[in-house]
């Protein structure tokens, strides 16, 4: 199995690394694209300029910027969108945290409208421990949003942990799948899904998720972001470039087998 899809390294793989340095680490490791993490406390115009310069110098694609957590107490959506536009990110990752679906749809629609003039898509990610928890609920929200730049972000770990299947993904409108997130894991769910999502993900081929079947079901334009958050990788590969290089090597090995 080989792939000509755009491959990206998700920002969460190196949470301790600043966004500009993460771009450099991904470029040095050989990635063609990467994700960018927005931290509301530390992001400034200077950070935007540094990240944009690193992207321009290396030729990397900024596949997405994350996260926008829509909460009952507000969010940083406008700031994140401003930063995403400044660096040229293609997608904005949005999550519903503690918000009723109708209120989330209202805010998600606003974000889509703000993002559209910049050519940015808004991708709704579902998780078992967030307010929009599974694929059917996410698709319902997209239908209510009814914006051309609204999409669903499928993380194969969250798909598995919420009872979703490859067949369910195959039925999604291809226009709603600009990219997906991939990792590997055992088939059996752990006791703590949040800990697994943040610290226990495996590289592709090291677990039992139906990743090959999932990729085969995707539209040809769908990019693949490696969302391999792992405490083991963080301790085994202290240097972010080494970690990025390891994940890229295991990803290529998986698709070449």
JSON list of C-alpha atoms in Angstrom, two decimals:
[
{"chain": "A", "resi": 1, "resn": "UNK", "atom": "CA", "xyz": [0.00, 0.00, 0.00]},
{"chain": "A", "resi": 2, "resn": "UNK", "atom": "CA", "xyz": [1.43, 3.36, -1.02]},
{"chain": "A", "resi": 3, "resn": "UNK", "atom": "CA", "xyz": [-0.03, 6.83, -0.83]},
{"chain": "A", "resi": 4, "resn": "UNK", "atom": "CA", "xyz": [0.39, 10.03, -2.82]},
{"chain": "A", "resi": 5, "resn": "UNK", "atom": "CA", "xyz": [-1.73, 11.97, -0.35]},
{"chain": "A", "resi": 6, "resn": "UNK", "atom": "CA", "xyz": [-0.40, 15.00, 1.46]},
{"chain": "A", "resi": 7, "resn": "UNK", "atom": "CA", "xyz": [1.13, 13.84, 4.75]},
{"chain": "A", "resi": 8, "resn": "UNK", "atom": "CA", "xyz": [1.26, 16.16, 7.75]},
{"chain": "A", "resi": 9, "resn": "UNK", "atom": "CA", "xyz": [2.52, 15.96, 11.32]},
{"chain": "A", "resi": 10, "resn": "UNK", "atom": "CA", "xyz": [-0.02, 17.17, 13.86]},
{"chain": "A", "resi": 11, "resn": "UNK", "atom": "CA", "xyz": [1.11, 19.85, 16.32]},
{"chain": "A", "resi": 12, "resn": "UNK", "atom": "CA", "xyz": [0.21, 17.67, 19.30]},
{"chain": "A", "resi": 13, "resn": "UNK", "atom": "CA", "xyz": [3.09, 15.30, 18.55]},
{"chain": "A", "resi": 14, "resn": "UNK", "atom": "CA", "xyz": [5.50, 17.91, 19.93]},
{"chain": "A", "resi": 15, "resn": "UNK", "atom": "CA", "xyz": [3.45, 19.89, 22.48]},
{"chain": "A", "resi": 16, "resn": "UNK", "atom": "CA", "xyz": [6.54, 21.28, 24.18]},
{"chain": "A", "resi": 17, "resn": "UNK", "atom": "CA", "xyz": [7.88, 22.85, 20.96]},
{"chain": "A", "resi": 18, "resn": "UNK", "atom": "CA", "xyz": [6.99, 26.38, 19.87]},
{"chain": "A", "resi": 19, "resn": "UNK", "atom": "CA", "xyz": [5.13, 26.68, 16.56]},
{"chain": "A", "resi": 20, "resn": "UNK", "atom": "CA", "xyz": [7.98, 28.22, 14.54]},
{"chain": "A", "resi": 21, "resn": "UNK", "atom": "CA", "xyz": [10.49, 25.65, 15.82]},
{"chain": "A", "resi": 22, "resn": "UNK", "atom": "CA", "xyz": [7.97, 22.90, 15.10]},
{"chain": "A", "resi": 23, "resn": "UNK", "atom": "CA", "xyz": [7.82, 24.00, 11.46]},
{"chain": "A", "resi": 24, "resn": "UNK", "atom": "CA", "xyz": [11.62, 23.82, 11.27]},
{"chain": "A", "resi": 25, "resn": "UNK", "atom": "CA", "xyz": [11.70, 20.39, 12.95]},
{"chain": "A", "resi": 26, "resn": "UNK", "atom": "CA", "xyz": [9.11, 19.02, 10.51]},
{"chain": "A", "resi": 27, "resn": "UNK", "atom": "CA", "xyz": [10.96, 20.44, 7.52]},
{"chain": "A", "resi": 28, "resn": "UNK", "atom": "CA", "xyz": [14.29, 19.03, 8.66]},
{"chain": "A", "resi": 29, "resn": "UNK", "atom": "CA", "xyz": [12.68, 15.65, 9.23]},
{"chain": "A", "resi": 30, "resn": "UNK", "atom": "CA", "xyz": [11.23, 15.62, 5.71]},
{"chain": "A", "resi": 31, "resn": "UNK", "atom": "CA", "xyz": [7.54, 16.31, 6.24]},
{"chain": "A", "resi": 32, "resn": "UNK", "atom": "CA", "xyz": [5.73, 18.21, 3.45]},
{"chain": "A", "resi": 33, "resn": "UNK", "atom": "CA", "xyz": [3.13, 19.67, 5.83]},
{"chain": "A", "resi": 34, "resn": "UNK", "atom": "CA", "xyz": [2.48, 20.25, 9.50]},
{"chain": "A", "resi": 35, "resn": "UNK", "atom": "CA", "xyz": [-0.13, 21.49, 11.93]},
{"chain": "A", "resi": 36, "resn": "UNK", "atom": "CA", "xyz": [0.19, 24.64, 14.01]},
{"chain": "A", "resi": 37, "resn": "UNK", "atom": "CA", "xyz": [-0.86, 24.96, 17.66]},
{"chain": "A", "resi": 38, "resn": "UNK", "atom": "CA", "xyz": [-2.34, 28.28, 18.76]},
{"chain": "A", "resi": 39, "resn": "UNK", "atom": "CA", "xyz": [-1.71, 29.16, 22.40]},
{"chain": "A", "resi": 40, "resn": "UNK", "atom": "CA", "xyz": [-3.82, 32.16, 23.37]},
{"chain": "A", "resi": 41, "resn": "UNK", "atom": "CA", "xyz": [-1.44, 33.24, 26.14]},
{"chain": "A", "resi": 42, "resn": "UNK", "atom": "CA", "xyz": [1.72, 33.29, 24.05]},
{"chain": "A", "resi": 43, "resn": "UNK", "atom": "CA", "xyz": [0.64, 33.96, 20.46]},
{"chain": "A", "resi": 44, "resn": "UNK", "atom": "CA", "xyz": [1.56, 37.41, 19.17]},
{"chain": "A", "resi": 45, "resn": "UNK", "atom": "CA", "xyz": [1.98, 39.11, 15.81]},
{"chain": "A", "resi": 46, "resn": "UNK", "atom": "CA", "xyz": [5.69, 38.30, 16.13]},
{"chain": "A", "resi": 47, "resn": "UNK", "atom": "CA", "xyz": [4.86, 34.60, 16.42]},
{"chain": "A", "resi": 48, "resn": "UNK", "atom": "CA", "xyz": [2.68, 34.83, 13.30]},
{"chain": "A", "resi": 49, "resn": "UNK", "atom": "CA", "xyz": [5.52, 36.47, 11.39]},
{"chain": "A", "resi": 50, "resn": "UNK", "atom": "CA", "xyz": [8.07, 33.89, 12.57]},
{"chain": "A", "resi": 51, "resn": "UNK", "atom": "CA", "xyz": [5.84, 30.96, 11.68]},
{"chain": "A", "resi": 52, "resn": "UNK", "atom": "CA", "xyz": [5.03, 32.43, 8.27]},
{"chain": "A", "resi": 53, "resn": "UNK", "atom": "CA", "xyz": [8.73, 33.01, 7.58]},
{"chain": "A", "resi": 54, "resn": "UNK", "atom": "CA", "xyz": [9.62, 29.42, 8.49]},
{"chain": "A", "resi": 55, "resn": "UNK", "atom": "CA", "xyz": [6.82, 28.11, 6.28]},
{"chain": "A", "resi": 56, "resn": "UNK", "atom": "CA", "xyz": [7.94, 30.30, 3.37]},
{"chain": "A", "resi": 57, "resn": "UNK", "atom": "CA", "xyz": [11.60, 29.36, 3.82]},
{"chain": "A", "resi": 58, "resn": "UNK", "atom": "CA", "xyz": [10.93, 25.61, 3.99]},
{"chain": "A", "resi": 59, "resn": "UNK", "atom": "CA", "xyz": [7.99, 25.33, 1.60]},
{"chain": "A", "resi": 60, "resn": "UNK", "atom": "CA", "xyz": [5.93, 23.42, 4.18]},
{"chain": "A", "resi": 61, "resn": "UNK", "atom": "CA", "xyz": [2.15, 23.51, 4.00]},
{"chain": "A", "resi": 62, "resn": "UNK", "atom": "CA", "xyz": [0.31, 24.58, 7.16]},
{"chain": "A", "resi": 63, "resn": "UNK", "atom": "CA", "xyz": [-2.43, 21.98, 6.94]},
{"chain": "A", "resi": 64, "resn": "UNK", "atom": "CA", "xyz": [-4.32, 23.21, 9.97]},
{"chain": "A", "resi": 65, "resn": "UNK", "atom": "CA", "xyz": [-4.30, 25.44, 13.00]},
{"chain": "A", "resi": 66, "resn": "UNK", "atom": "CA", "xyz": [-5.79, 24.31, 16.29]},
{"chain": "A", "resi": 67, "resn": "UNK", "atom": "CA", "xyz": [-7.69, 24.51, 18.50]},
{"chain": "A", "resi": 68, "resn": "UNK", "atom": "CA", "xyz": [-10.84, 26.58, 18.79]},
{"chain": "A", "resi": 69, "resn": "UNK", "atom": "CA", "xyz": [-12.75, 25.26, 21.80]},
{"chain": "A", "resi": 70, "resn": "UNK", "atom": "CA", "xyz": [-16.27, 26.66, 21.63]},
{"chain": "A", "resi": 71, "resn": "UNK", "atom": "CA", "xyz": [-17.43, 26.92, 25.25]},
{"chain": "A", "resi": 72, "resn": "UNK", "atom": "CA", "xyz": [-20.34, 28.50, 27.14]},
{"chain": "A", "resi": 73, "resn": "UNK", "atom": "CA", "xyz": [-17.90, 31.23, 28.20]},
{"chain": "A", "resi": 74, "resn": "UNK", "atom": "CA", "xyz": [-16.67, 32.11, 24.71]},
{"chain": "A", "resi": 75, "resn": "UNK", "atom": "CA", "xyz": [-13.63, 31.21, 22.66]},
{"chain": "A", "resi": 76, "resn": "UNK", "atom": "CA", "xyz": [-10.61, 32.70, 20.91]},
{"chain": "A", "resi": 77, "resn": "UNK", "atom": "CA", "xyz": [-12.02, 32.02, 17.45]},
{"chain": "A", "resi": 78, "resn": "UNK", "atom": "CA", "xyz": [-11.39, 35.43, 15.93]},
{"chain": "A", "resi": 79, "resn": "UNK", "atom": "CA", "xyz": [-7.80, 35.50, 17.18]},
{"chain": "A", "resi": 80, "resn": "UNK", "atom": "CA", "xyz": [-7.10, 32.00, 15.94]},
{"chain": "A", "resi": 81, "resn": "UNK", "atom": "CA", "xyz": [-8.58, 32.83, 12.54]},
{"chain": "A", "resi": 82, "resn": "UNK", "atom": "CA", "xyz": [-6.49, 35.99, 12.30]},
{"chain": "A", "resi": 83, "resn": "UNK", "atom": "CA", "xyz": [-3.37, 33.94, 13.02]},
{"chain": "A", "resi": 84, "resn": "UNK", "atom": "CA", "xyz": [-4.43, 31.20, 10.60]},
{"chain": "A", "resi": 85, "resn": "UNK", "atom": "CA", "xyz": [-4.90, 33.76, 7.84]},
{"chain": "A", "resi": 86, "resn": "UNK", "atom": "CA", "xyz": [-1.55, 35.38, 8.62]},
{"chain": "A", "resi": 87, "resn": "UNK", "atom": "CA", "xyz": [0.39, 32.13, 8.26]},
{"chain": "A", "resi": 88, "resn": "UNK", "atom": "CA", "xyz": [-1.70, 30.70, 5.41]},
{"chain": "A", "resi": 89, "resn": "UNK", "atom": "CA", "xyz": [-3.20, 27.71, 7.22]},
{"chain": "A", "resi": 90, "resn": "UNK", "atom": "CA", "xyz": [-5.67, 25.72, 5.18]},
{"chain": "A", "resi": 91, "resn": "UNK", "atom": "CA", "xyz": [-8.00, 24.52, 7.95]},
{"chain": "A", "resi": 92, "resn": "UNK", "atom": "CA", "xyz": [-9.17, 25.53, 11.40]},
{"chain": "A", "resi": 93, "resn": "UNK", "atom": "CA", "xyz": [-9.87, 22.76, 13.92]},
{"chain": "A", "resi": 94, "resn": "UNK", "atom": "CA", "xyz": [-12.99, 23.42, 16.01]},
{"chain": "A", "resi": 95, "resn": "UNK", "atom": "CA", "xyz": [-14.35, 21.47, 19.00]},
{"chain": "A", "resi": 96, "resn": "UNK", "atom": "CA", "xyz": [-17.57, 21.88, 21.00]},
{"chain": "A", "resi": 97, "resn": "UNK", "atom": "CA", "xyz": [-16.86, 21.86, 24.73]},
{"chain": "A", "resi": 98, "resn": "UNK", "atom": "CA", "xyz": [-19.92, 22.10, 26.98]},
{"chain": "A", "resi": 99, "resn": "UNK", "atom": "CA", "xyz": [-22.18, 23.87, 24.47]},
{"chain": "A", "resi": 100, "resn": "UNK", "atom": "CA", "xyz": [-25.66, 22.85, 23.35]},
{"chain": "A", "resi": 101, "resn": "UNK", "atom": "CA", "xyz": [-25.69, 21.78, 19.71]},
{"chain": "A", "resi": 102, "resn": "UNK", "atom": "CA", "xyz": [-27.88, 24.63, 18.47]},
{"chain": "A", "resi": 103, "resn": "UNK", "atom": "CA", "xyz": [-25.65, 27.24, 20.11]},
{"chain": "A", "resi": 104, "resn": "UNK", "atom": "CA", "xyz": [-22.56, 25.51, 18.78]},
{"chain": "A", "resi": 105, "resn": "UNK", "atom": "CA", "xyz": [-23.97, 25.50, 15.24]},
{"chain": "A", "resi": 106, "resn": "UNK", "atom": "CA", "xyz": [-24.63, 29.24, 15.52]},
{"chain": "A", "resi": 107, "resn": "UNK", "atom": "CA", "xyz": [-21.03, 29.92, 16.52]},
{"chain": "A", "resi": 108, "resn": "UNK", "atom": "CA", "xyz": [-19.58, 27.42, 14.06]},
{"chain": "A", "resi": 109, "resn": "UNK", "atom": "CA", "xyz": [-21.51, 29.12, 11.25]},
{"chain": "A", "resi": 110, "resn": "UNK", "atom": "CA", "xyz": [-20.02, 32.47, 12.29]},
{"chain": "A", "resi": 111, "resn": "UNK", "atom": "CA", "xyz": [-16.52, 31.01, 12.24]},
{"chain": "A", "resi": 112, "resn": "UNK", "atom": "CA", "xyz": [-17.11, 29.52, 8.79]},
{"chain": "A", "resi": 113, "resn": "UNK", "atom": "CA", "xyz": [-18.27, 32.89, 7.48]},
{"chain": "A", "resi": 114, "resn": "UNK", "atom": "CA", "xyz": [-15.25, 34.65, 8.97]},
{"chain": "A", "resi": 115, "resn": "UNK", "atom": "CA", "xyz": [-12.88, 32.04, 7.55]},
{"chain": "A", "resi": 116, "resn": "UNK", "atom": "CA", "xyz": [-14.33, 31.89, 4.04]},
{"chain": "A", "resi": 117, "resn": "UNK", "atom": "CA", "xyz": [-12.77, 35.13, 2.69]},
{"chain": "A", "resi": 118, "resn": "UNK", "atom": "CA", "xyz": [-9.33, 33.75, 3.62]},
{"chain": "A", "resi": 119, "resn": "UNK", "atom": "CA", "xyz": [-9.91, 30.42, 1.91]},
{"chain": "A", "resi": 120, "resn": "UNK", "atom": "CA", "xyz": [-9.84, 28.63, 5.26]},
{"chain": "A", "resi": 121, "resn": "UNK", "atom": "CA", "xyz": [-12.03, 25.63, 6.01]},
{"chain": "A", "resi": 122, "resn": "UNK", "atom": "CA", "xyz": [-13.50, 24.96, 9.45]},
{"chain": "A", "resi": 123, "resn": "UNK", "atom": "CA", "xyz": [-13.25, 21.33, 10.54]},
{"chain": "A", "resi": 124, "resn": "UNK", "atom": "CA", "xyz": [-15.43, 20.05, 13.37]},
{"chain": "A", "resi": 125, "resn": "UNK", "atom": "CA", "xyz": [-13.74, 17.32, 15.39]},
{"chain": "A", "resi": 126, "resn": "UNK", "atom": "CA", "xyz": [-15.83, 14.93, 17.48]},
{"chain": "A", "resi": 127, "resn": "UNK", "atom": "CA", "xyz": [-14.63, 13.13, 20.62]},
{"chain": "A", "resi": 128, "resn": "UNK", "atom": "CA", "xyz": [-16.35, 10.90, 23.17]},
{"chain": "A", "resi": 129, "resn": "UNK", "atom": "CA", "xyz": [-15.50, 13.34, 25.96]},
{"chain": "A", "resi": 130, "resn": "UNK", "atom": "CA", "xyz": [-16.66, 16.52, 24.18]},
{"chain": "A", "resi": 131, "resn": "UNK", "atom": "CA", "xyz": [-20.16, 17.87, 23.51]},
{"chain": "A", "resi": 132, "resn": "UNK", "atom": "CA", "xyz": [-20.23, 16.70, 19.90]},
{"chain": "A", "resi": 133, "resn": "UNK", "atom": "CA", "xyz": [-19.11, 13.19, 20.57]},
{"chain": "A", "resi": 134, "resn": "UNK", "atom": "CA", "xyz": [-19.55, 11.05, 17.44]},
{"chain": "A", "resi": 135, "resn": "UNK", "atom": "CA", "xyz": [-19.73, 11.14, 13.66]},
{"chain": "A", "resi": 136, "resn": "UNK", "atom": "CA", "xyz": [-23.55, 11.17, 13.29]},
{"chain": "A", "resi": 137, "resn": "UNK", "atom": "CA", "xyz": [-23.82, 14.11, 15.70]},
{"chain": "A", "resi": 138, "resn": "UNK", "atom": "CA", "xyz": [-21.04, 15.96, 13.86]},
{"chain": "A", "resi": 139, "resn": "UNK", "atom": "CA", "xyz": [-22.71, 15.39, 10.50]},
{"chain": "A", "resi": 140, "resn": "UNK", "atom": "CA", "xyz": [-26.00, 16.69, 11.89]},
{"chain": "A", "resi": 141, "resn": "UNK", "atom": "CA", "xyz": [-24.18, 19.85, 12.99]},
{"chain": "A", "resi": 142, "resn": "UNK", "atom": "CA", "xyz": [-22.67, 20.25, 9.52]},
{"chain": "A", "resi": 143, "resn": "UNK", "atom": "CA", "xyz": [-26.09, 19.91, 7.92]},
{"chain": "A", "resi": 144, "resn": "UNK", "atom": "CA", "xyz": [-27.47, 22.61, 10.20]},
{"chain": "A", "resi": 145, "resn": "UNK", "atom": "CA", "xyz": [-24.44, 24.82, 9.57]},
{"chain": "A", "resi": 146, "resn": "UNK", "atom": "CA", "xyz": [-24.85, 24.53, 5.80]},
{"chain": "A", "resi": 147, "resn": "UNK", "atom": "CA", "xyz": [-21.64, 26.31, 4.84]},
{"chain": "A", "resi": 148, "resn": "UNK", "atom": "CA", "xyz": [-19.45, 25.20, 1.91]},
{"chain": "A", "resi": 149, "resn": "UNK", "atom": "CA", "xyz": [-16.25, 25.51, 3.97]},
{"chain": "A", "resi": 150, "resn": "UNK", "atom": "CA", "xyz": [-17.59, 23.45, 6.89]},
{"chain": "A", "resi": 151, "resn": "UNK", "atom": "CA", "xyz": [-16.19, 19.94, 7.24]},
{"chain": "A", "resi": 152, "resn": "UNK", "atom": "CA", "xyz": [-15.81, 17.10, 9.69]},
{"chain": "A", "resi": 153, "resn": "UNK", "atom": "CA", "xyz": [-12.43, 16.07, 11.05]},
{"chain": "A", "resi": 154, "resn": "UNK", "atom": "CA", "xyz": [-12.25, 12.33, 11.60]},
{"chain": "A", "resi": 155, "resn": "UNK", "atom": "CA", "xyz": [-9.59, 11.11, 14.01]},
{"chain": "A", "resi": 156, "resn": "UNK", "atom": "CA", "xyz": [-9.49, 7.34, 13.64]},
{"chain": "A", "resi": 157, "resn": "UNK", "atom": "CA", "xyz": [-8.95, 6.88, 17.38]},
{"chain": "A", "resi": 158, "resn": "UNK", "atom": "CA", "xyz": [-12.05, 8.92, 18.25]},
{"chain": "A", "resi": 159, "resn": "UNK", "atom": "CA", "xyz": [-13.96, 7.17, 15.48]},
{"chain": "A", "resi": 160, "resn": "UNK", "atom": "CA", "xyz": [-13.15, 3.78, 17.01]},
{"chain": "A", "resi": 161, "resn": "UNK", "atom": "CA", "xyz": [-13.87, 4.86, 20.58]},
{"chain": "A", "resi": 162, "resn": "UNK", "atom": "CA", "xyz": [-17.32, 6.21, 19.64]},
{"chain": "A", "resi": 163, "resn": "UNK", "atom": "CA", "xyz": [-18.45, 3.13, 17.72]},
{"chain": "A", "resi": 164, "resn": "UNK", "atom": "CA", "xyz": [-17.85, 4.51, 14.23]},
{"chain": "A", "resi": 165, "resn": "UNK", "atom": "CA", "xyz": [-16.79, 2.32, 11.32]},
{"chain": "A", "resi": 166, "resn": "UNK", "atom": "CA", "xyz": [-14.95, 2.62, 8.04]},
{"chain": "A", "resi": 167, "resn": "UNK", "atom": "CA", "xyz": [-18.29, 2.17, 6.31]},
{"chain": "A", "resi": 168, "resn": "UNK", "atom": "CA", "xyz": [-19.64, 5.20, 8.13]},
{"chain": "A", "resi": 169, "resn": "UNK", "atom": "CA", "xyz": [-16.75, 7.29, 6.82]},
{"chain": "A", "resi": 170, "resn": "UNK", "atom": "CA", "xyz": [-17.27, 6.00, 3.29]},
{"chain": "A", "resi": 171, "resn": "UNK", "atom": "CA", "xyz": [-20.78, 7.43, 3.34]},
{"chain": "A", "resi": 172, "resn": "UNK", "atom": "CA", "xyz": [-19.64, 10.98, 4.19]},
{"chain": "A", "resi": 173, "resn": "UNK", "atom": "CA", "xyz": [-19.83, 13.61, 1.44]},
{"chain": "A", "resi": 174, "resn": "UNK", "atom": "CA", "xyz": [-16.27, 13.76, -0.01]},
{"chain": "A", "resi": 175, "resn": "UNK", "atom": "CA", "xyz": [-16.39, 17.56, 0.06]},
{"chain": "A", "resi": 176, "resn": "UNK", "atom": "CA", "xyz": [-16.60, 17.38, 3.87]},
{"chain": "A", "resi": 177, "resn": "UNK", "atom": "CA", "xyz": [-13.29, 15.49, 4.25]},
{"chain": "A", "resi": 178, "resn": "UNK", "atom": "CA", "xyz": [-10.34, 17.81, 3.51]},
{"chain": "A", "resi": 179, "resn": "UNK", "atom": "CA", "xyz": [-8.16, 15.91, 5.99]},
{"chain": "A", "resi": 180, "resn": "UNK", "atom": "CA", "xyz": [-8.23, 13.23, 8.67]},
{"chain": "A", "resi": 181, "resn": "UNK", "atom": "CA", "xyz": [-6.07, 12.45, 11.68]},
{"chain": "A", "resi": 182, "resn": "UNK", "atom": "CA", "xyz": [-4.44, 9.04, 12.07]},
{"chain": "A", "resi": 183, "resn": "UNK", "atom": "CA", "xyz": [-2.71, 7.03, 14.75]},
{"chain": "A", "resi": 184, "resn": "UNK", "atom": "CA", "xyz": [-2.90, 3.42, 15.94]},
{"chain": "A", "resi": 185, "resn": "UNK", "atom": "CA", "xyz": [-4.17, 1.80, 19.12]},
{"chain": "A", "resi": 186, "resn": "UNK", "atom": "CA", "xyz": [-5.50, -1.50, 20.49]},
{"chain": "A", "resi": 187, "resn": "UNK", "atom": "CA", "xyz": [-9.06, -2.37, 19.51]},
{"chain": "A", "resi": 188, "resn": "UNK", "atom": "CA", "xyz": [-10.14, -2.55, 23.14]},
{"chain": "A", "resi": 189, "resn": "UNK", "atom": "CA", "xyz": [-10.99, 0.77, 24.77]},
{"chain": "A", "resi": 190, "resn": "UNK", "atom": "CA", "xyz": [-8.91, 1.77, 27.82]},
{"chain": "A", "resi": 191, "resn": "UNK", "atom": "CA", "xyz": [-10.30, 2.91, 31.15]},
{"chain": "A", "resi": 192, "resn": "UNK", "atom": "CA", "xyz": [-9.47, 6.56, 30.47]},
{"chain": "A", "resi": 193, "resn": "UNK", "atom": "CA", "xyz": [-10.12, 7.82, 26.94]},
{"chain": "A", "resi": 194, "resn": "UNK", "atom": "CA", "xyz": [-8.63, 11.27, 27.61]},
{"chain": "A", "resi": 195, "resn": "UNK", "atom": "CA", "xyz": [-5.32, 9.85, 28.80]},
{"chain": "A", "resi": 196, "resn": "UNK", "atom": "CA", "xyz": [-5.20, 7.58, 25.77]},
{"chain": "A", "resi": 197, "resn": "UNK", "atom": "CA", "xyz": [-5.88, 10.45, 23.38]},
{"chain": "A", "resi": 198, "resn": "UNK", "atom": "CA", "xyz": [-3.18, 12.66, 24.90]},
{"chain": "A", "resi": 199, "resn": "UNK", "atom": "CA", "xyz": [-0.47, 10.18, 25.87]},
{"chain": "A", "resi": 200, "resn": "UNK", "atom": "CA", "xyz": [-1.00, 6.63, 24.61]},
{"chain": "A", "resi": 201, "resn": "UNK", "atom": "CA", "xyz": [-1.34, 6.74, 20.83]},
{"chain": "A", "resi": 202, "resn": "UNK", "atom": "CA", "xyz": [0.77, 4.38, 18.73]},
{"chain": "A", "resi": 203, "resn": "UNK", "atom": "CA", "xyz": [2.51, 4.82, 15.39]},
{"chain": "A", "resi": 204, "resn": "UNK", "atom": "CA", "xyz": [0.78, 3.35, 12.35]},
{"chain": "A", "resi": 205, "resn": "UNK", "atom": "CA", "xyz": [0.98, -0.43, 12.26]},
{"chain": "A", "resi": 206, "resn": "UNK", "atom": "CA", "xyz": [1.77, -0.78, 15.96]},
{"chain": "A", "resi": 207, "resn": "UNK", "atom": "CA", "xyz": [-1.86, -1.33, 16.94]},
{"chain": "A", "resi": 208, "resn": "UNK", "atom": "CA", "xyz": [-5.06, -2.88, 15.66]},
{"chain": "A", "resi": 209, "resn": "UNK", "atom": "CA", "xyz": [-7.16, -0.06, 14.21]},
{"chain": "A", "resi": 210, "resn": "UNK", "atom": "CA", "xyz": [-8.38, -0.58, 10.60]},
{"chain": "A", "resi": 211, "resn": "UNK", "atom": "CA", "xyz": [-6.22, 2.26, 9.29]},
{"chain": "A", "resi": 212, "resn": "UNK", "atom": "CA", "xyz": [-5.57, 0.81, 5.83]},
{"chain": "A", "resi": 213, "resn": "UNK", "atom": "CA", "xyz": [-9.24, 0.24, 5.25]},
{"chain": "A", "resi": 214, "resn": "UNK", "atom": "CA", "xyz": [-10.04, 3.75, 6.44]},
{"chain": "A", "resi": 215, "resn": "UNK", "atom": "CA", "xyz": [-7.51, 5.39, 4.12]},
{"chain": "A", "resi": 216, "resn": "UNK", "atom": "CA", "xyz": [-8.80, 3.33, 1.20]},
{"chain": "A", "resi": 217, "resn": "UNK", "atom": "CA", "xyz": [-12.31, 4.64, 1.87]},
{"chain": "A", "resi": 218, "resn": "UNK", "atom": "CA", "xyz": [-11.27, 8.31, 1.73]},
{"chain": "A", "resi": 219, "resn": "UNK", "atom": "CA", "xyz": [-11.54, 10.66, -1.25]},
{"chain": "A", "resi": 220, "resn": "UNK", "atom": "CA", "xyz": [-8.25, 11.03, -3.09]},
{"chain": "A", "resi": 221, "resn": "UNK", "atom": "CA", "xyz": [-7.92, 14.69, -2.04]},
{"chain": "A", "resi": 222, "resn": "UNK", "atom": "CA", "xyz": [-8.09, 13.96, 1.69]},
{"chain": "A", "resi": 223, "resn": "UNK", "atom": "CA", "xyz": [-4.81, 14.76, 3.44]},
{"chain": "A", "resi": 224, "resn": "UNK", "atom": "CA", "xyz": [-3.48, 12.59, 6.28]},
{"chain": "A", "resi": 225, "resn": "UNK", "atom": "CA", "xyz": [-2.34, 14.19, 9.53]},
{"chain": "A", "resi": 226, "resn": "UNK", "atom": "CA", "xyz": [-0.41, 11.96, 11.93]},
{"chain": "A", "resi": 227, "resn": "UNK", "atom": "CA", "xyz": [-1.91, 12.73, 15.34]},
{"chain": "A", "resi": 228, "resn": "UNK", "atom": "CA", "xyz": [0.39, 10.51, 17.39]},
{"chain": "A", "resi": 229, "resn": "UNK", "atom": "CA", "xyz": [0.37, 12.05, 20.84]},
{"chain": "A", "resi": 230, "resn": "UNK", "atom": "CA", "xyz": [2.54, 9.74, 22.90]},
{"chain": "A", "resi": 231, "resn": "UNK", "atom": "CA", "xyz": [4.30, 10.03, 26.23]},
{"chain": "A", "resi": 232, "resn": "UNK", "atom": "CA", "xyz": [6.57, 7.18, 25.11]},
{"chain": "A", "resi": 233, "resn": "UNK", "atom": "CA", "xyz": [7.66, 9.05, 21.98]},
{"chain": "A", "resi": 234, "resn": "UNK", "atom": "CA", "xyz": [8.22, 12.23, 23.96]},
{"chain": "A", "resi": 235, "resn": "UNK", "atom": "CA", "xyz": [10.59, 10.41, 26.32]},
{"chain": "A", "resi": 236, "resn": "UNK", "atom": "CA", "xyz": [12.25, 8.22, 23.67]},
{"chain": "A", "resi": 237, "resn": "UNK", "atom": "CA", "xyz": [12.84, 11.11, 21.24]},
{"chain": "A", "resi": 238, "resn": "UNK", "atom": "CA", "xyz": [13.58, 14.24, 23.26]},
{"chain": "A", "resi": 239, "resn": "UNK", "atom": "CA", "xyz": [14.62, 16.25, 20.21]},
{"chain": "A", "resi": 240, "resn": "UNK", "atom": "CA", "xyz": [11.52, 17.29, 18.19]},
{"chain": "A", "resi": 241, "resn": "UNK", "atom": "CA", "xyz": [13.30, 16.74, 14.87]},
{"chain": "A", "resi": 242, "resn": "UNK", "atom": "CA", "xyz": [14.22, 13.19, 15.87]},
{"chain": "A", "resi": 243, "resn": "UNK", "atom": "CA", "xyz": [10.64, 12.55, 16.95]},
{"chain": "A", "resi": 244, "resn": "UNK", "atom": "CA", "xyz": [9.25, 13.99, 13.72]},
{"chain": "A", "resi": 245, "resn": "UNK", "atom": "CA", "xyz": [11.72, 11.91, 11.71]},
{"chain": "A", "resi": 246, "resn": "UNK", "atom": "CA", "xyz": [10.74, 8.72, 13.57]},
{"chain": "A", "resi": 247, "resn": "UNK", "atom": "CA", "xyz": [7.03, 9.27, 12.98]},
{"chain": "A", "resi": 248, "resn": "UNK", "atom": "CA", "xyz": [7.64, 9.97, 9.29]},
{"chain": "A", "resi": 249, "resn": "UNK", "atom": "CA", "xyz": [9.73, 6.81, 8.93]},
{"chain": "A", "resi": 250, "resn": "UNK", "atom": "CA", "xyz": [7.09, 4.63, 10.59]},
{"chain": "A", "resi": 251, "resn": "UNK", "atom": "CA", "xyz": [4.39, 6.26, 8.47]},
{"chain": "A", "resi": 252, "resn": "UNK", "atom": "CA", "xyz": [6.26, 5.57, 5.23]},
{"chain": "A", "resi": 253, "resn": "UNK", "atom": "CA", "xyz": [6.96, 2.00, 6.34]},
{"chain": "A", "resi": 254, "resn": "UNK", "atom": "CA", "xyz": [3.27, 1.48, 7.03]},
{"chain": "A", "resi": 255, "resn": "UNK", "atom": "CA", "xyz": [2.17, 2.67, 3.60]},
{"chain": "A", "resi": 256, "resn": "UNK", "atom": "CA", "xyz": [4.95, 0.84, 1.78]},
{"chain": "A", "resi": 257, "resn": "UNK", "atom": "CA", "xyz": [4.20, -2.54, 3.34]}
]
